[in-house]
Every structure is written in structure tokens, then in C-alpha cells.
Coordinates of C-alpha atoms in Angstrom, one line a residue:
M53 CA 19.2 -74.1 -9.2
R54 CA 22.2 -74.7 -11.4
A55 CA 25.8 -73.5 -10.1
V56 CA 26.1 -70.9 -13.0
E57 CA 22.9 -69.5 -12.0
L58 CA 23.8 -69.3 -8.3
L59 CA 26.8 -67.6 -9.0
R60 CA 25.3 -65.1 -11.3
F61 CA 22.7 -64.2 -8.8
A62 CA 25.6 -63.8 -6.1
T63 CA 27.7 -61.6 -8.4
G64 CA 24.7 -59.4 -9.2
A65 CA 23.7 -58.9 -5.5
I66 CA 27.6 -57.8 -4.9
I67 CA 27.7 -55.3 -8.2
A68 CA 24.2 -53.9 -7.0
H69 CA 25.8 -52.3 -3.9
P70 CA 29.5 -51.2 -5.1
M71 CA 30.3 -49.1 -1.9
R72 CA 28.9 -51.3 0.6
S73 CA 30.8 -54.4 -1.1
A74 CA 33.9 -52.4 -1.2
L75 CA 33.8 -51.2 2.6
T76 CA 32.7 -54.8 3.3
S77 CA 36.0 -56.4 2.0
L78 CA 38.1 -53.7 3.4
G79 CA 39.1 -55.5 6.3
V80 CA 40.2 -58.7 4.2
V81 CA 42.0 -56.4 2.0
I82 CA 44.0 -54.9 4.8
G83 CA 44.7 -58.2 6.7
V84 CA 45.9 -59.9 3.6
A85 CA 48.3 -57.0 2.6
A86 CA 49.7 -56.5 6.0
V87 CA 50.2 -60.6 6.3
V88 CA 52.1 -60.5 2.7
M89 CA 54.2 -57.3 3.7
M90 CA 55.0 -58.4 7.2
T91 CA 55.9 -62.0 5.7
S92 CA 58.1 -60.5 2.9
I93 CA 59.9 -57.9 5.3
G94 CA 60.9 -60.9 7.7
L95 CA 62.2 -63.0 4.6
G96 CA 64.2 -60.0 3.8
A97 CA 65.7 -59.6 7.1
Q98 CA 66.6 -63.4 7.2
Q99 CA 68.3 -63.1 3.6
R100 CA 70.2 -60.0 5.0
V101 CA 71.4 -61.7 8.1
T102 CA 72.3 -64.6 6.3
S103 CA 74.1 -63.0 3.5
T104 CA 75.9 -60.5 6.3
I105 CA 77.2 -63.5 8.3
A106 CA 78.0 -65.6 5.2
G107 CA 80.4 -62.5 4.2
L108 CA 82.6 -63.0 7.2
G109 CA 83.5 -66.7 5.8
S110 CA 82.2 -70.2 5.6
N111 CA 82.8 -72.7 8.5
L112 CA 84.4 -69.8 10.5
I113 CA 85.2 -69.7 14.1
I114 CA 85.9 -66.2 15.4
V115 CA 88.2 -66.3 18.6
S116 CA 88.3 -62.8 20.4
P117 CA 89.8 -61.9 23.7
G118 CA 87.6 -61.6 26.9
A119 CA 87.2 -58.5 29.0
A120 CA 89.9 -56.5 30.4
R121 CA 90.0 -56.1 34.1
A122 CA 91.4 -53.6 35.9
G123 CA 91.6 -52.5 39.5
G124 CA 93.0 -53.3 43.1
G125 CA 92.0 -53.1 46.6
G126 CA 90.0 -56.2 46.7
G127 CA 87.9 -55.3 43.5
F128 CA 88.1 -55.3 39.8
V129 CA 86.6 -53.2 37.0
M130 CA 85.3 -55.2 34.0
G131 CA 86.1 -53.7 30.6
A132 CA 84.0 -54.4 27.2
A133 CA 83.8 -57.5 25.9
G134 CA 86.9 -58.0 23.5
S135 CA 88.9 -55.5 25.3
G136 CA 91.2 -57.7 26.8
Q137 CA 94.8 -58.6 25.3
T138 CA 95.0 -62.3 26.0
L139 CA 95.4 -63.5 22.5
R140 CA 99.0 -63.8 20.8
D141 CA 100.6 -64.9 17.8
S142 CA 101.7 -68.2 19.6
D143 CA 97.9 -69.1 20.2
A144 CA 97.2 -69.1 16.6
E145 CA 100.3 -71.1 15.6
A146 CA 99.3 -73.6 18.4
I147 CA 95.8 -73.9 16.8
A148 CA 97.1 -74.3 13.4
K149 CA 99.4 -77.2 14.6
Q150 CA 97.4 -79.1 17.2
V151 CA 93.7 -78.7 16.3
E152 CA 92.6 -81.2 13.6
G153 CA 90.4 -80.5 10.9
V154 CA 91.5 -76.8 10.6
V155 CA 92.4 -75.4 7.1
A156 CA 93.3 -71.7 7.8
V157 CA 94.4 -69.7 10.9
A158 CA 94.6 -66.1 10.8
P159 CA 95.4 -63.9 13.6
V160 CA 94.4 -60.1 13.2
V161 CA 95.2 -56.7 14.6
R162 CA 93.1 -53.7 13.3
G163 CA 93.0 -50.1 13.4
Q164 CA 91.8 -46.9 11.6
A165 CA 94.3 -45.0 9.6
Q166 CA 94.4 -42.0 7.3
L167 CA 96.0 -42.7 3.9
A168 CA 97.6 -40.3 1.4
A169 CA 98.5 -40.9 -1.8
D170 CA 99.3 -38.9 -5.3
G171 CA 97.5 -35.7 -3.7
A172 CA 94.5 -37.7 -2.5
N173 CA 93.7 -38.8 1.1
W174 CA 91.2 -41.3 2.5
N175 CA 90.4 -42.3 6.0
T176 CA 89.9 -46.3 6.5
R177 CA 90.3 -49.4 8.5
I178 CA 93.6 -51.1 8.4
E179 CA 94.2 -54.7 9.2
G180 CA 97.3 -56.6 9.7
V181 CA 97.1 -60.0 8.9
T182 CA 98.9 -63.2 7.7
E183 CA 98.7 -64.9 4.2
D184 CA 96.0 -67.4 5.6
Y185 CA 93.5 -64.4 6.2
L186 CA 92.2 -64.6 2.4
D187 CA 91.4 -68.4 2.9
A188 CA 89.7 -67.9 6.3
R189 CA 87.7 -65.1 5.1
D190 CA 86.6 -66.5 1.8
L191 CA 88.4 -63.4 0.1
S192 CA 90.2 -63.6 -3.2
I193 CA 92.8 -61.1 -5.3
A194 CA 91.4 -59.3 -8.2
T195 CA 94.9 -57.8 -9.5
G196 CA 98.3 -58.2 -8.2
R197 CA 99.3 -60.6 -5.3
M198 CA 98.9 -61.4 -1.6
F199 CA 101.9 -60.8 0.5
D200 CA 103.5 -64.0 1.3
D201 CA 104.6 -65.5 4.7
R202 CA 108.0 -64.2 4.5
E203 CA 107.0 -60.7 4.0
A204 CA 104.6 -61.0 6.8
R205 CA 107.1 -62.5 9.0
Q206 CA 109.6 -59.6 8.1
G207 CA 107.0 -56.9 8.6
R208 CA 107.6 -55.8 4.9
K209 CA 105.6 -52.5 4.1
V210 CA 103.3 -53.7 1.6
V211 CA 99.6 -53.6 1.4
V212 CA 96.5 -55.2 -0.3
I213 CA 93.7 -52.7 -0.7
G214 CA 90.0 -53.0 -1.4
Q215 CA 88.2 -51.8 -4.4
T216 CA 86.9 -48.8 -2.6
V217 CA 90.3 -47.5 -1.4
A218 CA 91.6 -48.0 -4.9
R219 CA 88.9 -45.8 -6.4
E220 CA 89.0 -43.0 -3.7
L221 CA 92.8 -42.7 -4.1
W222 CA 93.6 -43.2 -7.8
G223 CA 90.2 -43.2 -9.5
D224 CA 90.4 -45.6 -12.5
L225 CA 94.2 -45.7 -12.6
D226 CA 95.9 -48.9 -11.6
P227 CA 97.1 -48.8 -8.3
L228 CA 99.6 -51.7 -8.4
G229 CA 103.3 -50.6 -7.8
R230 CA 102.2 -47.3 -6.3
R231 CA 103.2 -46.1 -2.8
V232 CA 100.5 -45.1 -0.3
R233 CA 101.4 -43.2 3.0
V234 CA 99.6 -44.8 6.2
R235 CA 99.9 -42.3 9.0
G236 CA 102.9 -41.0 7.5
V237 CA 104.6 -44.6 6.9
P238 CA 105.0 -45.4 3.2
F239 CA 103.5 -48.7 1.8
E240 CA 103.8 -50.3 -1.6
V241 CA 100.5 -51.3 -3.1
I242 CA 100.9 -55.0 -4.4
G243 CA 97.3 -56.3 -4.6
V244 CA 93.6 -55.3 -5.1
L245 CA 91.0 -57.3 -3.4
T246 CA 87.8 -58.6 -5.6
S247 CA 84.8 -56.6 -4.6
K248 CA 82.3 -58.1 -1.9
G249 CA 80.0 -54.8 -2.0
Q250 CA 78.3 -53.9 1.1
S251 CA 77.5 -56.0 4.2
G252 CA 73.8 -56.6 5.5
F253 CA 74.4 -53.9 8.0
G254 CA 75.6 -51.5 5.3
Q255 CA 79.2 -51.6 6.0
D256 CA 81.5 -51.4 2.9
Q257 CA 83.3 -54.3 2.8
D258 CA 85.6 -53.2 -0.2
D259 CA 87.0 -50.0 2.2
I260 CA 89.8 -51.9 3.8
V261 CA 93.5 -52.1 3.7
L262 CA 95.4 -55.3 4.5
G263 CA 99.0 -55.3 5.6
P264 CA 101.6 -57.8 6.9
L265 CA 100.6 -58.4 10.6
E266 CA 104.0 -57.3 12.2
A267 CA 104.2 -54.0 10.0
V268 CA 100.8 -53.0 10.9
R269 CA 101.2 -53.9 14.7
S270 CA 104.4 -52.3 15.2
R271 CA 103.9 -49.1 12.8
I272 CA 100.2 -48.3 12.6
V273 CA 98.4 -49.6 15.7
G274 CA 101.4 -49.0 17.9
R275 CA 100.5 -48.9 21.7
R276 CA 97.1 -50.5 21.4
A277 CA 98.6 -53.8 20.6
R278 CA 101.3 -54.7 23.0
G279 CA 103.9 -57.2 22.3
D280 CA 102.8 -60.3 20.1
T281 CA 99.2 -59.6 21.1
V282 CA 96.3 -59.9 18.6
Q283 CA 92.6 -58.8 18.5
T284 CA 91.0 -61.7 16.9
I285 CA 92.0 -65.2 15.5
Y286 CA 89.9 -66.5 12.7
V287 CA 90.0 -70.3 12.5
K288 CA 88.3 -72.2 9.3
A289 CA 87.4 -75.7 9.8
A290 CA 87.4 -78.1 6.8
D291 CA 83.6 -78.4 6.6
G292 CA 80.5 -77.6 8.5
D293 CA 80.2 -81.0 9.9
S294 CA 83.6 -80.6 11.9
L295 CA 82.8 -77.0 13.0
D296 CA 81.5 -77.8 16.9
R297 CA 84.2 -80.0 17.2
V298 CA 87.0 -77.6 16.2
Q299 CA 85.3 -75.0 18.0
E300 CA 85.4 -77.3 21.1
D301 CA 89.1 -78.4 20.3
T302 CA 90.3 -74.7 20.2
S303 CA 88.5 -73.8 23.4
T304 CA 90.4 -76.3 25.3
L305 CA 93.8 -75.9 23.9
L306 CA 93.6 -72.3 24.7
R307 CA 92.5 -73.0 28.1
E308 CA 95.6 -75.1 28.5
L309 CA 97.9 -72.6 27.0
H310 CA 96.5 -69.8 29.2
R311 CA 96.6 -72.1 32.3
I312 CA 93.1 -71.6 33.0
R313 CA 92.0 -73.9 36.0
P314 CA 89.1 -75.8 36.0
G315 CA 86.0 -73.6 36.9
D316 CA 87.7 -70.5 36.4
D317 CA 86.1 -68.3 33.3
D318 CA 87.7 -68.3 30.0
D319 CA 89.9 -65.1 29.2
F320 CA 88.8 -65.5 25.5
Q321 CA 85.3 -66.0 23.5
T322 CA 84.7 -68.4 20.7
Q323 CA 81.9 -68.1 18.2
N324 CA 80.6 -70.3 15.8
M325 CA 79.3 -68.6 12.7
A326 CA 77.0 -71.4 12.0
S327 CA 75.3 -71.1 15.3
I328 CA 75.2 -67.2 15.1
L329 CA 73.3 -67.6 12.0
Q330 CA 71.0 -70.2 13.2
A331 CA 70.2 -68.2 16.2
S332 CA 69.9 -64.9 14.4
Q333 CA 67.5 -66.6 11.8
A334 CA 65.5 -68.1 14.7
A335 CA 65.0 -64.7 16.3
V336 CA 64.0 -63.2 12.7
S337 CA 61.8 -65.9 12.0
T338 CA 60.2 -65.7 15.4
F339 CA 59.5 -61.9 15.0
T340 CA 58.3 -62.3 11.5
T341 CA 55.5 -65.0 13.0
L342 CA 54.5 -62.4 15.5
L343 CA 54.3 -59.5 13.1
A344 CA 52.3 -61.8 10.6
A345 CA 49.9 -63.1 13.5
V346 CA 49.3 -59.6 14.8
A347 CA 48.4 -58.6 11.1
A348 CA 46.2 -61.8 10.6
V349 CA 43.9 -60.3 13.4
S350 CA 42.7 -57.9 10.6
L351 CA 41.5 -61.0 8.6
V352 CA 39.3 -61.7 11.6
V353 CA 38.0 -58.1 11.8
G354 CA 37.4 -58.4 8.0
G355 CA 35.4 -61.8 8.4
V356 CA 33.3 -60.1 11.1
G357 CA 32.6 -57.2 8.9
I358 CA 31.4 -59.8 6.2
M359 CA 29.1 -61.5 8.7
N360 CA 27.3 -58.2 9.7
I361 CA 26.7 -56.9 6.2
M362 CA 25.6 -60.5 5.2
L363 CA 23.1 -60.2 8.2
V364 CA 22.0 -57.0 7.0
A365 CA 21.6 -58.2 3.6
V366 CA 19.5 -61.3 4.8
T367 CA 17.1 -58.7 6.6
E368 CA 16.9 -56.3 3.4
R369 CA 16.2 -59.2 0.9
T370 CA 13.6 -61.3 3.0
R371 CA 11.0 -60.8 0.4
E372 CA 13.2 -61.8 -2.6
I373 CA 14.3 -65.3 -0.6
G374 CA 10.4 -65.6 -0.1
L375 CA 9.6 -65.3 -3.8
R376 CA 12.5 -67.5 -4.9
M377 CA 11.5 -70.2 -2.6
A378 CA 7.8 -69.8 -3.8
L379 CA 9.0 -70.1 -7.4
G380 CA 10.7 -73.3 -6.6
A381 CA 14.2 -72.6 -5.0
R382 CA 15.4 -75.1 -2.5
R383 CA 16.7 -74.0 1.1
S384 CA 20.2 -75.4 -0.3
D385 CA 20.1 -72.8 -3.2
I386 CA 19.5 -70.1 -0.7
L387 CA 22.2 -71.3 1.6
V388 CA 24.7 -71.7 -1.3
Q389 CA 23.8 -68.1 -3.0
F390 CA 24.5 -66.2 0.1
A391 CA 27.6 -68.4 0.7
L392 CA 28.9 -67.6 -2.6
E393 CA 28.2 -63.9 -2.0
A394 CA 30.3 -63.9 1.4
I395 CA 33.1 -66.0 -0.3
T396 CA 33.2 -63.7 -3.1
L397 CA 33.5 -60.7 -1.1
S398 CA 36.2 -62.1 0.7
L399 CA 38.0 -63.5 -2.2
V400 CA 38.1 -60.2 -4.0
G401 CA 39.3 -58.5 -1.0
G402 CA 42.3 -61.0 -0.8
L403 CA 43.1 -60.6 -4.3
I404 CA 43.4 -56.8 -3.9
G405 CA 45.1 -57.2 -0.7
L406 CA 47.9 -59.4 -2.3
L407 CA 48.6 -57.1 -5.1
I408 CA 48.9 -54.3 -2.4
G409 CA 51.0 -56.4 -0.3
V410 CA 53.4 -57.2 -3.1
G411 CA 53.6 -53.7 -4.1
G412 CA 54.1 -52.5 -0.9
A413 CA 56.9 -55.1 -0.1
T414 CA 58.6 -54.2 -3.4
A415 CA 58.5 -50.6 -2.8
I416 CA 60.0 -51.0 0.8
A417 CA 62.7 -53.2 -0.5
R418 CA 63.8 -50.3 -3.0
L419 CA 63.3 -47.6 -0.5
G420 CA 65.5 -49.2 2.2
S421 CA 67.9 -51.3 0.0
W422 CA 66.2 -54.2 1.5
P423 CA 65.9 -57.7 -0.2
A424 CA 62.4 -58.1 -1.7
A425 CA 61.7 -61.5 -0.4
I426 CA 58.1 -62.6 -1.5
P427 CA 57.3 -66.2 -0.9
A428 CA 55.9 -68.2 -3.6
W429 CA 53.2 -69.6 -1.3
A430 CA 52.0 -65.9 -0.6
G431 CA 49.3 -65.9 -3.5
P432 CA 47.9 -69.3 -2.8
V433 CA 47.9 -69.0 1.1
A434 CA 46.5 -65.4 1.2
L435 CA 43.7 -66.4 -1.3
G436 CA 43.0 -69.6 0.4
F437 CA 42.6 -67.9 3.7
S438 CA 40.4 -65.2 2.1
T439 CA 38.1 -67.9 1.0
L440 CA 38.0 -69.6 4.3
V441 CA 37.1 -66.5 6.1
G442 CA 34.6 -66.0 3.6
L443 CA 33.2 -69.4 4.1
V444 CA 33.4 -69.3 8.0
F445 CA 32.0 -65.8 8.6
G446 CA 29.3 -66.3 5.9
A447 CA 28.1 -69.4 7.0
Y448 CA 25.6 -68.1 9.8
P449 CA 24.0 -65.5 7.6
S450 CA 23.6 -68.2 4.7
W451 CA 21.9 -70.5 7.4
R452 CA 19.7 -67.6 8.5
A453 CA 18.7 -67.3 4.9
A454 CA 18.0 -70.7 4.2
R455 CA 15.9 -71.1 7.3
L456 CA 13.4 -68.4 6.4
D457 CA 9.8 -69.4 6.1
P458 CA 8.7 -68.7 2.4
I459 CA 5.2 -67.6 3.8
E460 CA 6.3 -65.4 6.4
A461 CA 9.1 -63.8 3.8
L462 CA 6.7 -63.1 1.5
R463 CA 4.7 -61.0 4.2
R464 CA 7.7 -59.1 5.3
E465 CA 7.7 -55.3 4.2

């Protein structure tokens, strides 16, 4: 029998029982749709993590204080990570001068403040920084300028604001040169940052005010930052290849400056953005693989369903098989016909599941403001696995049909 005739017979058998064929393919539909959706969600999560960490700055090392310790009488009570006050301006200056491969060092103090200007008010976060902050965090000025080193050292009352702050306080008006009161202290707006939008965790990166380090520390943060202490030091390496070395040299230098003896714990923490990104992506990738593996179980269940229905079909069509053999059909023709039926059922189910999976992944992305990351290989792999499922689980029923004795088959009622 020609291949076209075998395909026509297989298709006709499937169309003859539409409801049974649909239910048979349902397991494959669910399996393929689930795998495509889980994979898409996982890749979307990876993209979101990547964009979030990249938004902090490239080739960046974040130095933060260790946990605060308090207590007496032979015991200490540890505070939360980063709650200590062990970093100072001098640490940032030493890193900038003594660590090779560093292009920007930016000490930071931060707090939350209520702003008031021209009858409007807005609560936002304010950070006291130096002029190197823009380079360290890969930020830029949209209009106006950044305060210079002299203004930062003198603690001049000037600020650079984000787009959200500008919109909430002045709407469409130009904020440059206007006065804004931060906790009652008047500051002049000299610049507006270029918009960065929301971070991967939903934080508005444009809802921020940058002021000179000394001015913010003394007038806004107040008692929470004693003396010349800072809450974070951003260290930007010249390139990604030198990032690990710069991190190690920074840690070594800070241990020397803080007079930490060998074997004692550091009173600071350093975080490498590249390492954090790699670890986060690995965790998300593992989670995605696990979800996809669980979803793939549905494909096995769908394959078992195809096998069961094909075995029933062999029993129901025993006389038909015997008649075809009596008219000259070879055993290989019967084998191929039933295999084609199983593959067609699985392949159609895979195609429907692929469409549902792509549609579901896109809908989830829109509802949750999640990146719709549908891999290019989703289609070929989904259809390939569907074909494989049909071939594997249709093999035994096809073999059973081909092994029937034509005389016994014709006698079967």
C-alpha cells in the first residue's frame, strides 16, 4: 500500500470517532501546554532577575556594613545584616586610591523623607551621594546637572531628582531652579535623572532624590548616621574580568583598615553583582527545569491514554484488519497504518497544546506585567516530543494489529 493511502486510512479512522480522538489527545494537549507555559514563565523570571540586577549597575561591587552587635555580661545580641555602622568616608577614599581597576567609588547614606514644594507634597527615598554615584550606578542626567565635588564636600543644599518626583511635585512644569523642602530644609533642584522605570521587583527607580552626602547625612538622616559613617559603598570595576580581583582586594584593604585579625569575622559584607546574577539565574533555571519536568509527566499520561485507546481500536477493528490482509495488505502496512494513527493523534494534540501554551504564557505575562519569554525552540521541541510520544506508545498496539492472523481475524465477530 502506498504511503498516501496509509495516511488516508489513518486519518479516516481518527475522523470516524471525533469525540474519542479528542479525549485521547487531551493528555498530550495538557502536557505540551503545561511544559510551554512553565518554560516561558521560567525564562521570564530569568529576564526579570537579570534586568533587576543589571539596573543596579554593571561591574558593580556593593560593600555594606555587617550586623550590629550590642550587649554585655558575657553575651552579644546580633542585629540584622547591614545594621552596623562600620563603614566610613575614609574607607571609600582608601578604596578609590589603593585598589587597582576601580573606576568609581560612591559612598551612600539613605533615608525616607517628606517633600513639599509649591503646594504639593510627596514622600520618597533620599540618598546622600557623591558625584561618582552616577558612574557607579550607570545613571545619567536628563536635564540640568549633577552637583560637583566641591558642592558635595561643602554640603550645599542642592538635589537631583527622579522623574516620578518631578511629576508628582510640579506636573509638566520644569523643576530646574525650583525650591523643595525636605523635612523642612530647603533644597534647590539642579538636575533631573533620566528615567529607568520600574525594577524587576516592582520598585519605581525614578522615585528618588539625590543630595550631597554631607548635607543629607547631617540635615536629613541625622542620628541614624553618626559622624562620617555611610550605609553603603558602591565600587565599580573597570570591566567584568577584573570584578573578582577588585572584590578580593577591597575586602583585604577593609580588613586592614578596620584592623581585623586573621580568623576574625569581617565587620562588612561585599557582594559581587555578577555572582549574584549567576546564582539567581541558576536557581531560577533549576526551578524552571523542575516545573517543566513535573508538567512533562502529563505527556506520559497522555501517551498511556493513546496506547489504551489504540489497543481498544485494534480489538474493535479486528475484522477490518483481517479483510485488508486477505485483500493483499502486508503486515508492515497494518503496522504503519496504526502507528500513523497514534502519531497523528499525538501530533495534533501537541499542536493544540502548543497554541494553548503560547496563549496562556502571553496572558500571564500581560496580567502580571511579566516578560513574555517564549523560547524559539518551544514549537519544534513540543511537536517533536509529541511525535515521539505517539511513536513510542503506539508501537505496541501497532505490533499487536500487525501480528493478527488474517483467518482468525475474519472469524472475529
